[in-house]
Amino acid sequence: MTVATAEGGDIDSAIELIAEVFVADPVVAALVSPDLPRRDRALRALIRADASPRGAVVDIASGADGAVVGATVWHRADAGSPALSARLQLAWYGGRGTVRALKEYDDTVRKIFPAENHWHLLNIVVSPQASGSGVGSTLLQHGLDRVDADAQSAVLEASTPDSARLYARHGFEELAVIEGGPAHGATLMRRPPGGTQ
C-alpha cells in the first residue's frame, strides 16, 4: 500500500470512494437526505465541495494494483470557501434542504471548534475490501505527520463510536458531544500539536 497526496484523477477516485462508503453515515444522511431523487449526485457534490477549497488536502491510499482503497480530506484552519462550481453543483443536486442543512452544520460545529490554528479532518474512509487491514490508521497517521510538521492541533467530528475509538488511539480527546443540527450526537475531538498535552 502507498499513501500520497491526491492529484487530478485520483481526487475523483477519492470522491467516488468517500461517497460509496459514507452513503449510510449518520451525519451525511442528515446533510443529504436519503429521500433526494438525485442523492448520489448530491452526495458527490458535497464531497467535491469539501475537497475543492484552497487549503484542502486529499490523501489517498492505493493498493498494489493502484486502486484507491482509502481516502482523507483535510482542511487547514484558513482553508478558503469551496469552489463556485462545487457549490453550484451542491445547490443543484441537493436543493435548498441540503444547502440549509450544511449551513446549520457549519454554524453549530464552528461555535465549538477550538479558536487556535488547526487542521480539520473532514473525511476518512476505507473501502469495504480493505477494512481491517490498517489502511485507516496509515492514512490518519500520514495526515497527522503533516499536522505535526505544522505544529498545529487537529480536530474532527467522530460520527460513530467505532470512529471515536480509532481517533482516540491516535491521540484525539473528546471536546464535546455536538448538540443540535445535522451533526447532533457526533463527538468533537481534538489532538494537540505533536499528539501530547
Coordinates of N, CA and C in Angstrom, one line a residue:
M1 N 0.8 -1.2 0.0 CA 0.0 0.0 0.0 C 0.9 1.2 0.0
T2 N 0.5 2.2 -0.8 CA 1.2 3.5 -0.8 C 0.2 4.6 -0.4
V3 N 0.7 5.6 0.3 CA -0.2 6.8 0.7 C 0.5 8.0 0.1
A4 N -0.3 8.9 -0.6 CA 0.2 10.1 -1.2 C -0.9 11.1 -1.2
T5 N -0.5 12.3 -1.5 CA -1.5 13.4 -1.7 C -2.0 13.2 -3.1
A6 N -3.4 13.3 -3.2 CA -4.0 13.0 -4.5 C -3.9 14.2 -5.4
E7 N -3.8 13.9 -6.7 CA -3.8 15.0 -7.7 C -4.7 14.5 -8.9
G8 N -5.3 15.4 -9.6 CA -6.0 15.1 -10.9 C -7.1 14.0 -10.7
G9 N -7.0 13.0 -11.5 CA -8.0 11.9 -11.5 C -8.1 11.1 -10.2
D10 N -7.0 11.1 -9.4 CA -7.0 10.5 -8.1 C -8.0 11.2 -7.1
I11 N -8.2 12.5 -7.3 CA -9.2 13.2 -6.5 C -10.6 12.7 -6.8
D12 N -10.8 12.5 -8.1 CA -12.1 11.9 -8.5 C -12.3 10.5 -7.9
S13 N -11.3 9.7 -7.9 CA -11.4 8.4 -7.3 C -11.6 8.4 -5.8
A14 N -11.0 9.4 -5.2 CA -11.2 9.6 -3.7 C -12.7 10.0 -3.5
I15 N -13.2 10.9 -4.3 CA -14.6 11.4 -4.1 C -15.5 10.2 -4.3
E16 N -15.3 9.4 -5.3 CA -16.2 8.2 -5.5 C -16.2 7.3 -4.3
L17 N -15.0 7.0 -3.8 CA -14.9 6.1 -2.6 C -15.5 6.7 -1.4
I18 N -15.3 8.0 -1.1 CA -15.9 8.6 0.0 C -17.4 8.6 -0.1
A19 N -18.0 8.8 -1.3 CA -19.4 8.8 -1.5 C -20.0 7.4 -1.3
E20 N -19.2 6.4 -1.8 CA -19.7 5.0 -1.6 C -19.7 4.6 -0.2
V21 N -18.7 4.9 0.6 CA -18.6 4.5 2.0 C -19.5 5.3 2.9
F22 N -19.6 6.6 2.6 CA -20.4 7.5 3.5 C -21.9 7.5 3.3
V23 N -22.3 6.7 2.3 CA -23.8 6.8 2.0 C -24.7 6.5 3.2
A24 N -24.2 5.7 4.2 CA -25.0 5.4 5.3 C -24.6 6.2 6.6
D25 N -23.6 7.0 6.5 CA -23.1 7.8 7.7 C -24.2 8.6 8.2
P26 N -24.4 8.7 9.6 CA -25.5 9.4 10.1 C -25.4 10.9 9.9
V27 N -24.2 11.5 9.9 CA -24.1 13.0 9.7 C -24.4 13.3 8.2
V28 N -23.8 12.4 7.3 CA -24.1 12.6 5.9 C -25.6 12.5 5.6
A29 N -26.2 11.5 6.2 CA -27.7 11.3 6.0 C -28.5 12.5 6.4
A30 N -28.0 13.2 7.5 CA -28.7 14.4 7.9 C -28.4 15.6 7.0
L31 N -27.3 15.6 6.3 CA -26.9 16.7 5.4 C -27.5 16.5 4.0
V32 N -27.5 15.2 3.5 CA -28.0 14.9 2.2 C -29.1 13.8 2.4
S33 N -30.3 14.3 2.4 CA -31.5 13.4 2.7 C -31.5 12.1 1.8
P34 N -31.7 11.0 2.4 CA -31.8 9.7 1.6 C -33.0 9.8 0.7
D35 N -33.9 10.7 0.9 CA -35.1 10.8 0.0 C -34.9 11.7 -1.3
L36 N -33.7 12.3 -1.4 CA -33.5 13.1 -2.6 C -33.5 12.2 -3.8
P37 N -34.1 12.7 -4.9 CA -34.2 11.9 -6.1 C -32.8 11.7 -6.8
R38 N -31.9 12.7 -6.6 CA -30.5 12.6 -7.2 C -29.5 12.6 -6.0
R39 N -29.8 11.8 -5.0 CA -28.9 11.8 -3.8 C -27.5 11.4 -4.1
D40 N -27.3 10.5 -5.0 CA -25.9 10.1 -5.4 C -25.1 11.3 -5.9
R41 N -25.7 12.1 -6.7 CA -25.1 13.3 -7.3 C -24.9 14.3 -6.2
A42 N -25.9 14.5 -5.4 CA -25.8 15.5 -4.3 C -24.7 15.1 -3.3
L43 N -24.6 13.8 -3.0 CA -23.5 13.4 -2.1 C -22.1 13.6 -2.7
R44 N -21.9 13.3 -4.0 CA -20.7 13.6 -4.6 C -20.4 15.1 -4.7
A45 N -21.4 15.9 -4.9 CA -21.2 17.4 -5.0 C -20.8 17.9 -3.6
L46 N -21.4 17.3 -2.5 CA -21.0 17.7 -1.2 C -19.5 17.4 -0.9
I47 N -19.1 16.2 -1.3 CA -17.7 15.8 -1.1 C -16.7 16.6 -2.0
R48 N -17.2 16.9 -3.2 CA -16.3 17.7 -4.1 C -16.2 19.1 -3.5
A49 N -17.3 19.6 -2.9 CA -17.2 20.9 -2.3 C -16.2 20.9 -1.1
D50 N -16.2 19.8 -0.3 CA -15.2 19.6 0.8 C -13.8 19.6 0.3
A51 N -13.6 19.0 -0.9 CA -12.2 18.8 -1.4 C -11.7 19.9 -2.3
S52 N -12.5 20.9 -2.5 CA -12.2 22.0 -3.5 C -11.5 23.2 -3.0
P53 N -11.7 23.6 -1.7 CA -11.1 24.9 -1.3 C -9.6 24.9 -1.3
R54 N -9.0 26.2 -1.4 CA -7.6 26.4 -1.2 C -7.4 26.0 0.2
G55 N -6.4 25.2 0.5 CA -6.1 24.8 1.9 C -6.7 23.4 2.2
A56 N -7.4 22.8 1.2 CA -7.9 21.4 1.3 C -6.8 20.5 0.8
V57 N -6.6 19.3 1.5 CA -5.7 18.3 1.1 C -6.4 17.0 1.0
V58 N -6.3 16.3 -0.1 CA -6.9 15.0 -0.2 C -5.8 14.0 -0.3
D59 N -5.7 13.0 0.6 CA -4.7 12.0 0.6 C -5.4 10.7 0.2
I60 N -4.7 9.8 -0.5 CA -5.3 8.5 -0.9 C -4.3 7.4 -0.5
A61 N -4.9 6.2 -0.2 CA -4.1 5.0 -0.1 C -4.4 4.1 -1.3
S62 N -3.4 3.6 -1.9 CA -3.6 2.8 -3.1 C -3.0 1.4 -2.8
G63 N -3.8 0.4 -3.3 CA -3.3 -1.0 -3.2 C -2.2 -1.3 -4.2
A64 N -1.8 -2.5 -4.2 CA -0.7 -3.0 -5.1 C -1.1 -2.8 -6.5
D65 N -2.4 -2.9 -6.8 CA -2.9 -2.8 -8.2 C -3.2 -1.4 -8.6
G66 N -2.9 -0.4 -7.7 CA -3.1 1.0 -8.0 C -4.5 1.5 -7.7
A67 N -5.4 0.6 -7.3 CA -6.8 1.1 -7.0 C -6.8 1.8 -5.6
V68 N -7.6 2.9 -5.6 CA -7.7 3.6 -4.3 C -8.5 2.8 -3.3
V69 N -7.9 2.6 -2.2 CA -8.6 1.8 -1.1 C -8.9 2.6 0.1
G70 N -8.5 3.8 0.2 CA -8.8 4.7 1.3 C -8.5 6.2 0.9
A71 N -9.2 7.1 1.6 CA -9.0 8.5 1.3 C -9.3 9.3 2.5
T72 N -8.7 10.5 2.6 CA -9.0 11.5 3.6 C -9.1 12.9 2.9
V73 N -9.9 13.7 3.6 CA -9.9 15.1 3.2 C -9.7 16.0 4.4
W74 N -8.6 16.8 4.4 CA -8.2 17.7 5.5 C -8.4 19.1 5.0
H75 N -8.7 20.0 6.0 CA -8.6 21.4 5.7 C -7.7 22.1 6.8
R76 N -6.9 23.0 6.3 CA -6.2 23.9 7.2 C -7.3 24.9 7.8
A77 N -7.0 25.5 9.0 CA -7.9 26.4 9.6 C -8.3 27.6 8.7
D78 N -7.3 27.9 7.8 CA -7.5 29.1 7.0 C -8.0 28.7 5.6
A79 N -8.5 27.5 5.4 CA -9.0 27.0 4.1 C -10.1 27.9 3.6
G80 N -10.0 28.2 2.3 CA -11.0 29.0 1.7 C -12.3 28.4 1.5
S81 N -13.2 29.1 0.8 CA -14.6 28.5 0.5 C -14.5 27.5 -0.6
P82 N -15.5 26.6 -0.7 CA -15.5 25.7 -1.8 C -15.5 26.4 -3.1
A83 N -15.0 25.8 -4.2 CA -15.1 26.4 -5.5 C -16.5 26.7 -5.9
L84 N -16.7 27.7 -6.6 CA -18.1 28.1 -7.1 C -18.8 26.9 -7.8
S85 N -18.0 26.3 -8.7 CA -18.7 25.2 -9.4 C -19.2 24.1 -8.5
A86 N -18.4 23.8 -7.4 CA -18.8 22.7 -6.4 C -20.0 23.2 -5.7
R87 N -20.0 24.5 -5.3 CA -21.2 25.0 -4.6 C -22.5 25.0 -5.4
L88 N -22.3 25.3 -6.7 CA -23.5 25.3 -7.6 C -24.0 23.9 -7.8
Q89 N -23.1 22.9 -8.0 CA -23.5 21.5 -8.1 C -24.2 21.0 -6.9
L90 N -23.7 21.4 -5.7 CA -24.4 21.0 -4.5 C -25.8 21.6 -4.4
A91 N -25.9 22.9 -4.7 CA -27.3 23.5 -4.7 C -28.2 22.9 -5.7
W92 N -27.7 22.6 -6.9 CA -28.5 22.0 -8.0 C -29.0 20.6 -7.6
Y93 N -28.1 19.7 -7.2 CA -28.5 18.3 -6.9 C -29.1 18.2 -5.5
G94 N -28.6 18.9 -4.5 CA -29.1 18.8 -3.2 C -30.3 19.6 -2.8
G95 N -30.5 20.7 -3.6 CA -31.6 21.6 -3.3 C -31.4 22.4 -2.0
R96 N -32.4 23.2 -1.8 CA -32.3 24.1 -0.6 C -32.2 23.4 0.7
G97 N -32.8 22.2 0.8 CA -32.7 21.4 2.1 C -31.2 21.1 2.4
T98 N -30.5 20.6 1.4 CA -29.1 20.3 1.7 C -28.3 21.5 2.0
V99 N -28.5 22.6 1.2 CA -27.8 23.9 1.5 C -28.1 24.4 2.9
R100 N -29.3 24.3 3.3 CA -29.7 24.8 4.6 C -29.1 23.9 5.7
A101 N -29.1 22.6 5.5 CA -28.5 21.6 6.5 C -27.0 21.9 6.6
L102 N -26.4 22.1 5.5 CA -24.9 22.4 5.6 C -24.6 23.7 6.3
K103 N -25.4 24.7 6.1 CA -25.2 26.0 6.8 C -25.4 25.7 8.3
E104 N -26.5 25.0 8.7 CA -26.7 24.7 10.1 C -25.6 23.9 10.7
Y105 N -25.1 22.9 10.0 CA -24.0 22.2 10.4 C -22.8 23.1 10.7
D106 N -22.4 23.9 9.7 CA -21.3 24.8 9.9 C -21.5 25.7 11.1
D107 N -22.7 26.3 11.2 CA -22.9 27.2 12.3 C -22.8 26.5 13.7
T108 N -23.3 25.3 13.8 CA -23.3 24.5 15.0 C -21.9 24.1 15.4
V109 N -21.2 23.5 14.4 CA -19.9 23.0 14.7 C -18.8 24.1 14.9
R110 N -18.9 25.1 14.1 CA -17.9 26.2 14.2 C -17.9 26.9 15.6
K111 N -19.1 26.9 16.2 CA -19.2 27.6 17.5 C -18.3 26.9 18.6
I112 N -18.1 25.6 18.4 CA -17.4 24.8 19.5 C -16.0 24.4 19.0
F113 N -15.6 24.8 17.8 CA -14.3 24.5 17.3 C -13.3 25.3 18.2
P114 N -12.1 24.7 18.4 CA -11.0 25.5 19.1 C -10.7 26.7 18.2
A115 N -10.4 27.8 19.0 CA -10.0 29.1 18.3 C -8.6 29.0 17.7
E116 N -7.8 28.1 18.2 CA -6.4 28.0 17.7 C -6.3 27.6 16.2
N117 N -5.2 27.9 15.6 CA -5.0 27.3 14.3 C -4.9 25.8 14.4
H118 N -5.6 25.1 13.4 CA -5.7 23.7 13.4 C -5.9 23.2 12.0
W119 N -5.7 21.9 11.9 CA -6.2 21.1 10.7 C -7.5 20.4 11.1
H120 N -8.4 20.4 10.2 CA -9.7 19.7 10.4 C -9.8 18.5 9.4
L121 N -10.0 17.3 10.0 CA -10.2 16.1 9.2 C -11.7 16.0 9.0
L122 N -12.0 16.3 7.7 CA -13.4 16.2 7.3 C -13.9 14.8 7.0
N123 N -13.1 14.0 6.3 CA -13.5 12.7 5.9 C -12.3 11.8 6.0
I124 N -12.6 10.5 6.4 CA -11.6 9.4 6.3 C -12.4 8.2 6.0
V125 N -12.1 7.5 4.9 CA -12.8 6.3 4.5 C -11.8 5.2 4.1
V126 N -12.3 4.0 4.2 CA -11.6 2.8 3.7 C -12.6 2.0 2.9
S127 N -12.2 1.5 1.8 CA -13.1 0.6 1.0 C -13.4 -0.6 1.8
P128 N -14.6 -1.2 1.6 CA -15.0 -2.4 2.4 C -14.0 -3.5 2.2
Q129 N -13.4 -3.6 1.0 CA -12.5 -4.7 0.7 C -11.2 -4.6 1.6
A130 N -10.8 -3.4 1.9 CA -9.6 -3.1 2.7 C -9.8 -2.9 4.2
S131 N -11.1 -3.0 4.6 CA -11.4 -2.8 6.0 C -10.7 -3.8 6.9
G132 N -10.1 -3.2 8.0 CA -9.4 -4.0 9.0 C -8.0 -4.3 8.6
S133 N -7.5 -3.7 7.5 CA -6.1 -4.0 7.1 C -5.1 -2.9 7.5
G134 N -5.5 -1.9 8.3 CA -4.6 -0.9 8.7 C -4.6 0.3 7.8
V135 N -5.4 0.3 6.7 CA -5.4 1.5 5.8 C -5.9 2.7 6.5
G136 N -6.9 2.7 7.3 CA -7.4 3.9 8.0 C -6.4 4.5 8.9
S137 N -5.7 3.6 9.7 CA -4.7 4.1 10.6 C -3.5 4.7 9.9
T138 N -3.1 4.0 8.8 CA -2.0 4.5 8.0 C -2.3 5.9 7.4
L139 N -3.5 6.0 6.8 CA -3.9 7.3 6.2 C -4.0 8.4 7.3
L140 N -4.6 8.1 8.5 CA -4.7 9.0 9.5 C -3.3 9.5 10.0
Q141 N -2.4 8.5 10.2 CA -1.0 8.9 10.6 C -0.3 9.8 9.6
H142 N -0.6 9.5 8.3 CA 0.0 10.3 7.2 C -0.4 11.8 7.4
G143 N -1.7 12.0 7.6 CA -2.2 13.3 7.8 C -1.7 14.0 9.0
L144 N -1.6 13.2 10.1 CA -1.1 13.7 11.4 C 0.3 14.1 11.3
D145 N 1.1 13.4 10.5 CA 2.5 13.8 10.3 C 2.6 15.2 9.7
R146 N 1.7 15.5 8.8 CA 1.6 16.9 8.2 C 1.2 17.9 9.3
V147 N 0.2 17.5 10.0 CA -0.3 18.4 11.1 C 0.9 18.7 12.1
D148 N 1.6 17.7 12.5 CA 2.7 17.8 13.4 C 3.8 18.7 12.8
A149 N 4.1 18.5 11.5 CA 5.1 19.3 10.9 C 4.7 20.8 10.9
D150 N 3.4 21.1 10.9 CA 2.9 22.5 11.1 C 2.8 22.9 12.5
A151 N 3.1 22.0 13.5 CA 3.0 22.3 14.9 C 1.6 22.8 15.2
Q152 N 0.6 22.2 14.7 CA -0.8 22.6 14.9 C -1.6 21.4 15.5
S153 N -2.8 21.7 16.1 CA -3.6 20.7 16.5 C -4.5 20.2 15.4
A154 N -5.2 19.1 15.6 CA -6.1 18.5 14.6 C -7.5 18.4 15.3
V155 N -8.5 18.6 14.6 CA -9.9 18.4 15.1 C -10.7 17.6 14.1
L156 N -11.7 17.0 14.6 CA -12.6 16.2 13.7 C -13.9 16.0 14.5
E157 N -14.9 15.5 13.7 CA -16.2 15.1 14.4 C -16.2 13.6 14.1
A158 N -16.3 12.8 15.2 CA -16.5 11.4 15.1 C -18.0 11.1 15.1
S159 N -18.5 10.5 14.0 CA -19.9 10.3 13.8 C -20.4 9.0 14.4
T160 N -19.4 8.1 14.7 CA -19.8 6.8 15.3 C -18.9 6.4 16.5
P161 N -19.3 5.6 17.4 CA -18.4 5.2 18.5 C -17.2 4.5 18.0
D162 N -17.3 3.7 16.9 CA -16.1 3.0 16.3 C -15.1 4.0 15.8
S163 N -15.5 5.0 15.1 CA -14.6 6.0 14.6 C -13.9 6.8 15.8
A164 N -14.7 7.0 16.9 CA -14.1 7.7 18.0 C -13.0 6.9 18.7
R165 N -13.2 5.6 18.7 CA -12.1 4.7 19.3 C -10.9 4.8 18.4
L166 N -11.0 4.7 17.1 CA -9.9 4.8 16.2 C -9.1 6.1 16.5
Y167 N -9.8 7.2 16.5 CA -9.2 8.5 16.7 C -8.5 8.6 18.1
A168 N -9.1 8.0 19.1 CA -8.6 8.1 20.5 C -7.2 7.3 20.5
R169 N -7.1 6.2 19.7 CA -5.8 5.5 19.6 C -4.7 6.4 19.0
H170 N -5.1 7.4 18.3 CA -4.1 8.3 17.6 C -4.0 9.6 18.4
G171 N -4.4 9.7 19.7 CA -4.2 10.8 20.5 C -5.3 11.9 20.5
F172 N -6.4 11.6 19.9 CA -7.5 12.6 19.9 C -8.3 12.4 21.3
E173 N -8.7 13.5 21.8 CA -9.5 13.5 23.0 C -10.9 14.2 22.8
E174 N -11.9 13.8 23.5 CA -13.2 14.3 23.3 C -13.2 15.8 23.9
L175 N -13.8 16.7 23.0 CA -14.0 18.0 23.5 C -15.5 18.2 23.9
A176 N -16.4 17.7 23.1 CA -17.8 17.9 23.3 C -18.6 17.0 22.4
V177 N -19.8 16.7 22.9 CA -20.8 16.0 22.1 C -21.6 17.1 21.4
I178 N -21.7 17.0 20.1 CA -22.4 18.1 19.4 C -23.9 18.0 19.6
E179 N -24.5 19.1 20.0 CA -26.0 19.2 20.3 C -26.6 20.0 19.2
G180 N -27.7 19.4 18.6 CA -28.4 20.1 17.6 C -27.8 20.0 16.2
G181 N -28.6 20.3 15.2 CA -28.1 20.4 13.9 C -27.9 19.0 13.3
P182 N -27.4 18.9 12.1 CA -27.2 17.7 11.4 C -26.1 16.8 12.0
A183 N -25.2 17.4 12.8 CA -24.1 16.6 13.4 C -24.5 16.2 14.9
H184 N -25.8 16.4 15.2 CA -26.2 16.1 16.6 C -25.8 14.7 17.0
G185 N -25.2 14.6 18.2 CA -24.7 13.3 18.7 C -23.3 12.9 18.3
A186 N -22.7 13.6 17.3 CA -21.3 13.3 16.9 C -20.4 13.9 18.0
T187 N -19.2 13.4 18.1 CA -18.3 13.8 19.1 C -17.2 14.7 18.5
L188 N -17.1 15.9 18.9 CA -16.0 16.8 18.5 C -14.7 16.3 19.3
M189 N -13.6 16.0 18.5 CA -12.4 15.6 19.1 C -11.2 16.5 18.7
R190 N -10.2 16.5 19.6 CA -9.0 17.4 19.3 C -7.8 16.6 19.7
R191 N -6.8 16.7 18.8 CA -5.5 16.1 19.1 C -4.5 17.3 19.2
P192 N -3.8 17.5 20.3 CA -2.9 18.6 20.5 C -1.7 18.5 19.6
P193 N -1.0 19.6 19.3 CA 0.2 19.6 18.5 C 1.1 18.5 19.0
G194 N 1.6 17.7 18.1 CA 2.5 16.6 18.4 C 1.9 15.4 19.1
G195 N 0.6 15.5 19.3 CA -0.2 14.4 19.9 C -0.1 14.3 21.4
T196 N 0.5 15.4 22.1 CA 0.7 15.4 23.5 C 0.1 16.7 24.1
Q197 N -0.3 16.6 25.4 CA -0.8 17.8 26.0 C 0.3 18.7 26.5

